[in-house]
Amino acid sequence: MTRLQFKQWCLRKKWWLSAISVLLIAYYFCLPKNLFNNPTSFVLEDSNGDLLSATIAKDGQWRFPYQEAVPEKFRKCIIAYEDKRFRYHWGVDPLAMARAIKQNISGHKVVSGGSTLTMQVIRIARNKPRTLWQKCIEAILATRLEFGASKNKILALYAANAPFGGNVVGLEAAAWRYYGRNANQLSWGEMAALAVLPNSPALVHPGRNRQTLMTKRNQLLHKLYTNKTIDQSTYELAQLEPLPDQPLQLPQFTPHLLDKFRSDYKKQLTESPTRIKSTLDAALQKNVTDIVTRYHQSYKANGINNAAALVLDVETGNALAYVGNVYNTADPELESHVDIIQARRSPGSTLKPILYAAMLHDGMILPNTLIPDVPTQIAGYSPQNFDLGYDGAVPASRALARSLNIPAVRMLQTYRYERFHVLLKQMGITTLNKPADHYGLSMILGGGETTLWEMGGMYASMARMLLHLDQYKGKYDADDIHSPNYIHNAEQPSLHGLSNSAPLDAASIWWTFEAMTEVMRPGEELLWQQFSSSQRIAWKTGTSFGFRDGWAIGVTPQYVVGVWVGNADGEGRPGLIGVSTAAPILFDIFRLLPANTWFTPPYEQMKKVEVCRKSGLRASEICEEKDSIWVPAAGIRSGVCPYHQLIHLDRNGQFRVTEACESPQYMQHKPWFVLPPSQEYYYRSKNYYEPLPPYKPDCLASLGLDKAPMELIYPRPNTRIFVPVEIDGNPGQTIFTATHRNTAAKIFWSLDNDFIGTTTDFHQMALRPQAGKHTITLVDENGERISCEFTILDKEREK
């Protein structure tokens, strides 16, 4: 070979090598990264993988997301029916091709295609006309798929995308649509019926092609019997099984959580599967749904159309049951599509425990510190207790247990609503997105809005902090404060980021939960403490202004249960009160949950102090009745009881005296529990209270009292009063109320310097002042005088 001939031979070889390289590269890239890009159904499963809810895909097909696991019965059925040499060929079965060509030639029509399962996967993915040329392309692509994927994955792709009649695509969707069960739970007869469908998906139609489907199914069962996949008894029983009939509705146990999943999915920046395994427990979900539905049947007679319930696991924050609303699509007026768990609603009094814990944490109160409960007006805001009554003064724990509004407002005034606004955000409440001044003191009575989801998460975080107390270091992890979660094995980041401190301490939380256990339970739960089987539950109810929302939140060391009752459109209804509507549902749900031991007192974060039994504050030297209790560590900074005073009595102990009228050697010195006059007025009507003895008459001339013995309870200084018109058209009366330390004292009343009357014992006057500014003056028998300015609003101007 000459040198020229050698060069020409090399050039020809180079051309062939280049061509082969191009072909190999083209062959390598001939398949897309994702064979199937069709939209899939959103599928929600419980923590065990059981189907809870699903929606149809965007293209109108029931197509579940791809899943690697394929039921063993389907593997054996589909291989026996479609491609018995599937495990051995490389995408193309020459024997099957030869058989198909022979049958088609002898039959003068297309009798068999000879396609392998791998070629069918390619055909389904490409969705091209079934021609000879396309068959050749499918054969090439099938071999490429065989090189790039395992046999198991090819079967999984087929099972997830094969047509099963109508708008049903994939084995999983077919199992639920035709048999109402998971594919893993199908019998041999049921699985054989589904296995023959992709070959002729039009066979499933009520009243049509039933015999053809039966024949094909039985032929497959016979193959399974002859190749010893099933035994004779199984074969005979499988032939007796009925064929699928009308398509069934898929389970819809959690339609609202499914909607939340879809909403969260749209917010994600990256593509992710439209199937999730949730944290829910299917059995608990069904039972909670039944309870909510049962109560709803009775509540809707009063025009209360909606209810929701949430169960959270304290340790993880995972949702175990999620009933967003009573689901009833037949009546659109019920607005059952609204997910109340995620809806912003007024929380009523359910934030009061947070304030109580916060003030304990800061040492501003002790567990039973007396809080004033008297008529109150703060910058024009006049809170009222639910029963419209007053206690004068009430221990903070009892005020929380009874959900008294006035003590709560006074506590928030002391704590400052700006700080409380920040605290709620630290605890996971994101819905209070306006400045603190927008809510003001009404925040503690439901003046803002939050969601059942965040409320449940906040209480679960509190319980979790108490559970995770480090017994050696006396600290807890701030990462325990996080929002609830509904996705299985999802990580929940701390709401505090890099912060190492939590806004509440375990001791304050423990005392808060202790106070919440004292809330009087409704109905048959009233005597719960008499039964050893009863669960100890820290719980709180809430009712929003206008009877629009009824709430109940309950906490145990293992669970948090939240319930809401009302109308999605915000309509208020008489009797829509948390304790009578939401609380019964709450306790019925807790009966479903296993009982457990109560929280362990976190003594490592407590200090033992002596407190005054009557005031609940740190005992002073002159407090007569004292108790030693464990309080949050910051409680040692709380103030000493100011209500006990050392008074001086005459030698007989009947009158108070001073050194000006009684020789010190004859005096009796005695500590006395003394409340301010306005608190005393209401306190003594509900509690044992011994008023101060009067001064000895000889001492009155020389008295220099440091506190006025008389106080005007209503109106307060600069009060603006609107007087409604009575039914008869006359202006209504305004009740003026005062109190005097001496129960037998007389008070002389004057309005704008005009004498209007005298009162004894019970100091009230009913008056009808004209519109405008007025001054009322009170004088007692000893000449003590108090005055107060107020304004009667003009009715026309008020309108």
Coordinates of N, CA and C in Angstrom, one line a residue, residues 453-649:
W453 N -54.4 27.4 63.7 CA -53.2 26.7 63.4 C -52.0 27.3 64.3
E454 N -51.9 28.7 64.3 CA -50.9 29.3 65.1 C -51.2 29.2 66.6
M455 N -52.4 29.3 67.0 CA -52.7 29.2 68.4 C -52.3 27.8 68.9
G456 N -52.7 26.8 68.2 CA -52.3 25.4 68.6 C -50.8 25.3 68.6
G457 N -50.1 25.8 67.7 CA -48.6 25.8 67.7 C -48.0 26.5 68.8
M458 N -48.6 27.6 69.2 CA -48.1 28.4 70.4 C -48.2 27.6 71.7
Y459 N -49.4 27.0 71.9 CA -49.6 26.2 73.1 C -48.7 24.9 73.1
A460 N -48.6 24.3 71.9 CA -47.7 23.2 71.8 C -46.3 23.5 72.2
S461 N -45.8 24.7 71.7 CA -44.5 25.1 72.0 C -44.3 25.3 73.5
M462 N -45.3 25.9 74.2 CA -45.2 26.1 75.6 C -45.1 24.8 76.3
A463 N -45.9 23.8 75.9 CA -45.8 22.5 76.6 C -44.5 21.8 76.3
R464 N -44.0 22.0 75.1 CA -42.7 21.4 74.7 C -41.6 21.9 75.5
M465 N -41.6 23.3 75.7 CA -40.5 23.9 76.5 C -40.5 23.3 78.0
L466 N -41.7 23.0 78.5 CA -41.9 22.5 79.8 C -41.4 21.0 79.8
L467 N -41.6 20.3 78.8 CA -41.2 18.9 78.7 C -39.7 18.8 78.5
H468 N -39.1 19.7 77.8 CA -37.7 19.6 77.5 C -36.8 20.3 78.5
L469 N -37.3 20.5 79.7 CA -36.4 21.2 80.7 C -35.3 20.3 81.1
D470 N -34.1 20.8 81.0 CA -32.9 20.1 81.4 C -32.8 20.1 82.9
Q471 N -32.9 18.9 83.5 CA -33.0 18.8 84.9 C -31.7 19.2 85.6
Y472 N -30.6 19.3 84.9 CA -29.3 19.6 85.5 C -28.9 21.0 85.4
K473 N -29.2 21.6 84.2 CA -28.8 23.0 83.9 C -29.9 24.0 84.2
G474 N -31.1 23.5 84.3 CA -32.2 24.4 84.6 C -32.6 25.2 83.4
K475 N -32.3 24.7 82.2 CA -32.6 25.5 81.0 C -33.3 24.7 80.0
Y476 N -33.9 25.3 79.0 CA -34.6 24.6 78.0 C -34.2 25.2 76.6
D477 N -34.5 24.5 75.6 CA -34.0 24.9 74.2 C -35.0 25.8 73.5
A478 N -34.5 26.9 73.1 CA -35.4 27.9 72.4 C -35.9 27.3 71.0
D479 N -35.2 26.3 70.5 CA -35.7 25.7 69.3 C -37.0 24.9 69.4
D480 N -37.4 24.7 70.7 CA -38.7 24.1 70.9 C -39.8 24.9 70.5
I481 N -39.6 26.2 70.3 CA -40.7 27.1 69.8 C -40.7 27.1 68.3
H482 N -41.6 26.4 67.7 CA -41.8 26.4 66.2 C -43.2 26.2 65.9
S483 N -43.5 26.5 64.6 CA -44.9 26.4 64.2 C -45.3 24.9 63.9
P484 N -46.6 24.6 63.8 CA -47.0 23.2 63.6 C -46.5 22.7 62.2
N485 N -46.6 21.4 62.0 CA -46.1 20.8 60.8 C -47.1 19.7 60.4
Y486 N -47.3 19.5 59.1 CA -48.2 18.4 58.6 C -47.5 17.5 57.7
I487 N -46.2 17.7 57.4 CA -45.5 16.9 56.4 C -44.6 15.9 57.2
H488 N -44.7 14.6 56.8 CA -43.9 13.6 57.5 C -42.4 13.8 57.4
N489 N -41.7 13.7 58.5 CA -40.3 13.9 58.6 C -39.8 15.2 58.1
A490 N -40.6 16.2 58.1 CA -40.1 17.6 57.7 C -39.4 18.2 58.9
E491 N -38.4 19.0 58.7 CA -37.7 19.7 59.7 C -38.4 21.0 60.0
Q492 N -38.5 21.4 61.3 CA -39.2 22.6 61.6 C -38.1 23.6 62.2
P493 N -37.7 24.6 61.5 CA -36.8 25.6 62.1 C -37.3 26.3 63.3
S494 N -36.5 26.7 64.2 CA -36.9 27.5 65.4 C -37.3 28.9 64.9
L495 N -38.3 29.4 65.6 CA -38.8 30.8 65.3 C -37.8 31.8 65.8
H496 N -36.8 31.4 66.6 CA -35.9 32.4 67.1 C -34.5 32.4 66.4
G497 N -34.4 31.6 65.4 CA -33.1 31.6 64.6 C -31.9 31.3 65.5
L498 N -31.0 32.3 65.6 CA -29.8 32.1 66.4 C -29.9 32.4 67.8
S499 N -31.1 32.8 68.3 CA -31.3 33.2 69.7 C -31.2 32.0 70.6
N500 N -30.6 32.2 71.7 CA -30.4 31.1 72.7 C -31.4 31.2 73.9
S501 N -32.3 32.2 73.8 CA -33.2 32.4 74.9 C -34.7 32.3 74.4
A502 N -35.5 31.8 75.3 CA -36.9 31.7 75.0 C -37.7 32.8 75.7
P503 N -38.8 33.3 75.3 CA -39.5 34.4 75.9 C -40.2 34.0 77.2
L504 N -40.4 32.7 77.5 CA -41.0 32.3 78.8 C -40.2 31.2 79.4
D505 N -40.3 31.2 80.7 CA -39.5 30.1 81.4 C -40.5 29.0 81.8
A506 N -39.9 27.8 82.1 CA -40.7 26.6 82.3 C -41.6 26.8 83.6
A507 N -41.1 27.4 84.6 CA -41.8 27.6 85.9 C -43.1 28.4 85.6
S508 N -43.0 29.5 84.9 CA -44.1 30.3 84.6 C -45.2 29.5 83.7
I509 N -44.7 28.7 82.8 CA -45.6 27.9 82.0 C -46.3 26.9 82.9
W510 N -45.5 26.3 83.8 CA -46.1 25.3 84.7 C -47.3 25.9 85.5
W511 N -47.0 27.0 86.1 CA -48.1 27.7 86.9 C -49.3 28.1 86.1
T512 N -49.0 28.5 84.8 CA -50.1 28.8 83.9 C -51.0 27.6 83.6
F513 N -50.3 26.5 83.3 CA -51.1 25.3 83.1 C -51.9 24.8 84.3
E514 N -51.3 25.0 85.5 CA -51.9 24.7 86.7 C -53.2 25.5 86.9
A515 N -53.1 26.8 86.6 CA -54.3 27.7 86.7 C -55.4 27.3 85.7
M516 N -54.9 26.8 84.5 CA -55.9 26.5 83.4 C -56.6 25.2 83.7
T517 N -56.0 24.3 84.6 CA -56.7 23.1 85.0 C -57.9 23.4 85.9
E518 N -57.9 24.6 86.5 CA -59.0 25.0 87.4 C -60.2 25.5 86.7
V519 N -60.2 25.7 85.4 CA -61.3 26.2 84.7 C -62.5 25.2 84.8
M520 N -63.7 25.7 85.1 CA -64.8 24.9 85.3 C -65.2 24.2 84.0
R521 N -65.3 22.9 84.0 CA -65.6 22.2 82.8 C -67.1 22.2 82.5
P522 N -67.5 22.0 81.3 CA -69.0 22.1 81.0 C -69.6 20.7 81.2
G523 N -70.9 20.7 81.4 CA -71.8 19.5 81.4 C -71.3 18.5 82.3
E524 N -71.2 17.2 81.8 CA -70.9 16.1 82.6 C -69.4 16.1 83.0
E525 N -68.6 17.0 82.4 CA -67.2 17.1 82.8 C -67.0 17.9 84.1
L526 N -68.1 18.5 84.6 CA -68.0 19.4 85.8 C -67.3 18.7 87.0
L527 N -67.6 17.4 87.2 CA -67.1 16.7 88.4 C -65.9 15.8 88.0
W528 N -65.1 16.2 87.0 CA -64.1 15.4 86.5 C -63.1 14.9 87.6
Q529 N -62.8 15.8 88.6 CA -61.9 15.4 89.6 C -62.3 14.2 90.5
Q530 N -63.6 13.9 90.4 CA -64.1 12.8 91.3 C -63.8 11.5 90.6
F531 N -63.4 11.4 89.4 CA -63.2 10.2 88.7 C -61.7 10.0 88.4
S532 N -61.1 8.9 88.8 CA -59.7 8.6 88.7 C -59.3 8.5 87.2
S533 N -60.3 8.1 86.3 CA -60.0 7.9 84.9 C -60.0 9.2 84.1
S534 N -60.4 10.3 84.8 CA -60.4 11.6 84.1 C -59.0 12.1 83.8
Q535 N -58.9 12.7 82.6 CA -57.6 13.3 82.2 C -57.5 14.7 82.8
R536 N -56.3 15.0 83.3 CA -56.0 16.3 83.7 C -55.6 17.2 82.5
I537 N -56.4 18.2 82.2 CA -56.2 19.0 81.0 C -56.1 20.5 81.4
A538 N -55.1 21.2 80.9 CA -55.1 22.6 81.0 C -55.8 23.2 79.8
W539 N -56.8 24.0 80.0 CA -57.7 24.4 78.9 C -58.2 25.8 79.1
K540 N -58.5 26.4 78.0 CA -59.0 27.8 78.0 C -60.0 28.0 76.9
T541 N -61.1 28.7 77.2 CA -62.1 29.0 76.1 C -62.0 30.5 75.7
G542 N -62.6 30.8 74.7 CA -62.6 32.2 74.2 C -63.9 32.5 73.4
T543 N -64.5 33.7 73.6 CA -65.6 34.1 72.8 C -65.4 35.5 72.3
S544 N -65.5 35.7 71.0 CA -65.2 37.0 70.4 C -66.4 37.9 70.6
F545 N -66.1 39.2 70.4 CA -67.2 40.2 70.6 C -68.3 40.0 69.5
G546 N -69.5 40.1 70.0 CA -70.6 39.9 69.1 C -71.0 38.4 68.9
F547 N -70.4 37.5 69.7 CA -70.7 36.1 69.7 C -70.5 35.5 68.3
R548 N -69.3 35.9 67.7 CA -69.0 35.4 66.4 C -68.1 34.2 66.4
D549 N -67.3 34.0 67.4 CA -66.3 32.9 67.4 C -66.3 32.3 68.8
G550 N -66.4 30.9 68.8 CA -66.3 30.2 70.1 C -65.0 29.3 70.0
W551 N -64.1 29.5 71.0 CA -62.8 28.8 71.0 C -62.7 27.9 72.2
A552 N -61.9 26.9 72.0 CA -61.4 26.0 73.2 C -60.1 25.5 72.8
I553 N -59.1 25.7 73.7 CA -57.8 25.1 73.5 C -57.4 24.3 74.7
G554 N -57.0 23.0 74.5 CA -56.6 22.2 75.6 C -55.2 21.6 75.5
V555 N -54.5 21.4 76.6 CA -53.1 21.0 76.6 C -52.9 19.9 77.6
T556 N -52.2 18.8 77.2 CA -51.7 17.8 78.1 C -50.2 17.7 77.7
P557 N -49.4 16.9 78.4 CA -48.0 16.7 78.1 C -47.8 16.1 76.7
Q558 N -48.8 15.4 76.1 CA -48.7 14.8 74.9 C -49.4 15.4 73.7
Y559 N -50.5 16.1 74.0 CA -51.4 16.6 72.9 C -51.8 18.0 73.2
V560 N -52.1 18.7 72.1 CA -52.8 20.0 72.1 C -54.0 19.8 71.2
V561 N -55.2 20.2 71.7 CA -56.4 20.1 70.9 C -57.0 21.5 70.8
G562 N -57.3 22.0 69.6 CA -57.9 23.3 69.4 C -59.2 23.1 68.7
V563 N -60.2 23.8 69.1 CA -61.6 23.7 68.5 C -62.1 25.1 68.3
W564 N -62.7 25.3 67.1 CA -63.4 26.6 66.8 C -64.8 26.3 66.3
V565 N -65.8 27.1 66.8 CA -67.2 27.0 66.3 C -67.7 28.4 66.0
G566 N -68.4 28.5 64.9 CA -69.0 29.8 64.5 C -69.5 29.7 63.1
N567 N -69.5 30.9 62.4 CA -69.9 31.0 61.0 C -68.7 31.6 60.2
A568 N -68.5 30.9 59.1 CA -67.3 31.4 58.3 C -67.5 32.8 57.8
D569 N -68.7 33.3 57.6 CA -69.0 34.6 57.2 C -69.0 35.7 58.3
G570 N -68.7 35.2 59.5 CA -68.6 36.2 60.6 C -69.9 36.5 61.3
E571 N -71.0 35.9 60.9 CA -72.3 36.2 61.6 C -72.3 35.7 63.0
G572 N -72.6 36.6 63.9 CA -72.8 36.2 65.3 C -74.1 35.6 65.6
R573 N -74.1 34.7 66.6 CA -75.4 34.0 67.0 C -75.5 34.0 68.5
P574 N -76.7 34.2 69.0 CA -76.9 34.1 70.5 C -76.5 32.7 70.9
G575 N -75.8 32.6 72.1 CA -75.4 31.3 72.6 C -74.1 30.8 72.0
L576 N -73.5 31.5 71.1 CA -72.2 31.1 70.5 C -71.1 31.5 71.5
I577 N -70.9 30.7 72.5 CA -70.0 30.9 73.6 C -69.0 29.7 73.6
G578 N -67.7 30.0 73.8 CA -66.7 29.0 73.7 C -67.0 27.8 74.7
V579 N -67.4 28.1 75.9 CA -67.5 27.1 76.9 C -68.7 26.2 76.6
S580 N -69.7 26.7 75.9 CA -70.9 25.8 75.6 C -70.9 25.2 74.2
T581 N -70.1 25.7 73.3 CA -70.1 25.2 72.0 C -68.8 24.4 71.6
A582 N -67.6 25.1 71.8 CA -66.4 24.5 71.5 C -65.8 23.5 72.5
A583 N -66.1 23.8 73.8 CA -65.5 23.0 74.9 C -66.1 21.6 74.9
P584 N -67.4 21.3 74.6 CA -67.8 19.9 74.6 C -67.1 19.1 73.5
I585 N -66.9 19.7 72.4 CA -66.1 19.1 71.3 C -64.7 18.7 71.8
L586 N -64.1 19.7 72.4 CA -62.7 19.5 72.9 C -62.6 18.3 73.8
F587 N -63.5 18.2 74.8 CA -63.4 17.1 75.7 C -63.8 15.7 75.1
D588 N -64.7 15.7 74.1 CA -65.0 14.5 73.4 C -63.7 14.0 72.6
I589 N -63.0 15.0 72.0 CA -61.8 14.6 71.3 C -60.7 14.1 72.3
F590 N -60.6 14.7 73.4 CA -59.6 14.2 74.4 C -59.9 12.8 74.9
R591 N -61.2 12.4 74.9 CA -61.6 11.1 75.2 C -61.0 10.0 74.2
L592 N -60.8 10.5 73.0 CA -60.2 9.6 72.0 C -58.7 9.3 72.2
L593 N -58.1 10.3 73.0 CA -56.6 10.2 73.1 C -56.2 9.6 74.4
P594 N -55.1 8.8 74.4 CA -54.7 8.2 75.6 C -54.2 9.2 76.7
A595 N -54.6 8.8 77.9 CA -54.2 9.7 79.1 C -52.8 9.5 79.4
N596 N -52.2 10.5 80.1 CA -50.8 10.4 80.5 C -50.6 11.2 81.7
T597 N -49.4 11.0 82.3 CA -49.1 11.7 83.5 C -48.9 13.2 83.3
W598 N -49.1 14.0 84.4 CA -49.0 15.5 84.2 C -47.6 16.0 84.2
F599 N -47.4 17.3 83.9 CA -46.1 17.9 83.8 C -45.4 17.8 85.1
T600 N -44.1 17.6 85.1 CA -43.3 17.6 86.3 C -43.0 19.0 86.7
P601 N -43.2 19.4 88.0 CA -42.9 20.8 88.4 C -41.4 21.1 88.2
P602 N -41.1 22.2 87.5 CA -39.7 22.5 87.2 C -39.0 23.2 88.4
Y603 N -38.8 22.5 89.5 CA -38.3 23.1 90.7 C -36.9 23.8 90.5
E604 N -36.2 23.3 89.5 CA -34.9 23.9 89.3 C -35.0 25.4 88.9
Q605 N -36.1 25.8 88.4 CA -36.3 27.2 88.0 C -37.2 27.9 88.9
M606 N -37.4 27.4 90.1 CA -38.3 28.0 91.1 C -37.5 28.4 92.4
K607 N -38.1 29.3 93.1 CA -37.6 29.7 94.4 C -38.8 29.6 95.4
K608 N -38.5 29.1 96.6 CA -39.5 29.0 97.6 C -39.6 30.3 98.4
V609 N -40.8 30.9 98.5 CA -40.9 32.2 99.2 C -42.2 32.1 100.0
E610 N -42.2 33.0 101.0 CA -43.4 33.1 101.8 C -44.3 34.2 101.2
V611 N -45.6 33.8 101.0 CA -46.5 34.8 100.5 C -47.6 35.0 101.4
C612 N -48.2 36.2 101.3 CA -49.4 36.5 102.1 C -50.6 35.7 101.6
R613 N -51.3 35.0 102.4 CA -52.4 34.2 101.9 C -53.5 35.0 101.3
K614 N -53.7 36.2 101.9 CA -54.9 37.0 101.4 C -54.5 37.8 100.1
S615 N -53.3 38.3 100.0 CA -53.0 39.1 98.8 C -52.3 38.4 97.7
G616 N -51.6 37.2 98.1 CA -50.9 36.4 97.1 C -49.5 37.0 96.8
L617 N -49.2 38.1 97.5 CA -47.9 38.8 97.3 C -46.9 38.3 98.3
R618 N -45.6 38.6 98.2 CA -44.6 38.3 99.2 C -45.0 38.9 100.5
A619 N -44.9 38.0 101.5 CA -45.5 38.4 102.8 C -44.5 39.5 103.5
S620 N -45.2 40.5 104.1 CA -44.4 41.4 104.9 C -44.4 40.9 106.3
E621 N -43.7 41.6 107.2 CA -43.5 41.2 108.6 C -44.9 41.2 109.3
I622 N -45.8 42.0 108.9 CA -47.1 42.1 109.6 C -48.2 41.2 109.0
C623 N -47.9 40.5 107.9 CA -48.9 39.6 107.4 C -49.1 38.4 108.4
E624 N -50.3 38.2 108.8 CA -50.6 37.2 109.8 C -50.7 35.8 109.2
E625 N -51.3 35.6 108.1 CA -51.4 34.3 107.5 C -50.5 34.2 106.3
K626 N -49.5 33.2 106.4 CA -48.5 33.1 105.4 C -48.5 31.6 104.8
D627 N -48.1 31.5 103.6 CA -47.9 30.2 102.9 C -46.5 30.2 102.3
S628 N -45.9 29.1 102.3 CA -44.6 28.9 101.6 C -44.9 28.2 100.3
I629 N -44.6 28.8 99.1 CA -44.9 28.2 97.9 C -43.7 28.3 96.9
W630 N -43.6 27.4 95.9 CA -42.6 27.6 94.9 C -43.1 28.5 93.8
V631 N -42.3 29.5 93.5 CA -42.7 30.5 92.5 C -41.6 30.6 91.4
P632 N -41.8 31.1 90.2 CA -40.8 31.4 89.3 C -39.7 32.2 89.9
A633 N -38.4 31.9 89.5 CA -37.3 32.6 90.1 C -37.4 34.1 90.1
A634 N -38.0 34.7 89.1 CA -38.1 36.1 89.0 C -39.1 36.6 90.1
G635 N -39.9 35.7 90.7 CA -40.9 36.2 91.7 C -40.2 36.8 92.9
I636 N -39.0 36.5 93.2 CA -38.3 37.1 94.4 C -38.2 38.6 94.2
R637 N -38.4 39.1 93.0 CA -38.3 40.5 92.8 C -39.6 41.2 92.9
S638 N -40.7 40.4 93.1 CA -42.0 41.0 93.1 C -42.2 41.8 94.4
G639 N -43.1 42.7 94.4 CA -43.3 43.6 95.6 C -43.9 42.9 96.8
V640 N -43.6 43.5 98.0 CA -44.1 43.0 99.2 C -45.6 43.4 99.4
C641 N -46.4 42.6 100.1 CA -47.8 42.9 100.3 C -48.0 44.3 100.8
P642 N -48.8 45.2 100.1 CA -49.0 46.5 100.6 C -50.4 46.6 101.3
Y643 N -51.1 45.5 101.3 CA -52.5 45.6 101.8 C -52.6 45.4 103.3
H644 N -51.6 44.9 104.0 CA -51.6 44.8 105.4 C -51.0 46.0 106.0
Q645 N -51.8 46.7 106.9 CA -51.3 47.9 107.6 C -51.4 47.6 109.1
L646 N -50.5 48.3 109.8 CA -50.5 48.2 111.2 C -51.3 49.3 111.8
I647 N -52.5 49.0 112.4 CA -53.4 50.1 112.9 C -53.3 50.1 114.4
H648 N -53.7 51.2 115.0 CA -53.7 51.4 116.5 C -55.1 51.5 117.0
L649 N -55.4 50.6 117.9 CA -56.7 50.6 118.5 C -56.7 51.1 120.0

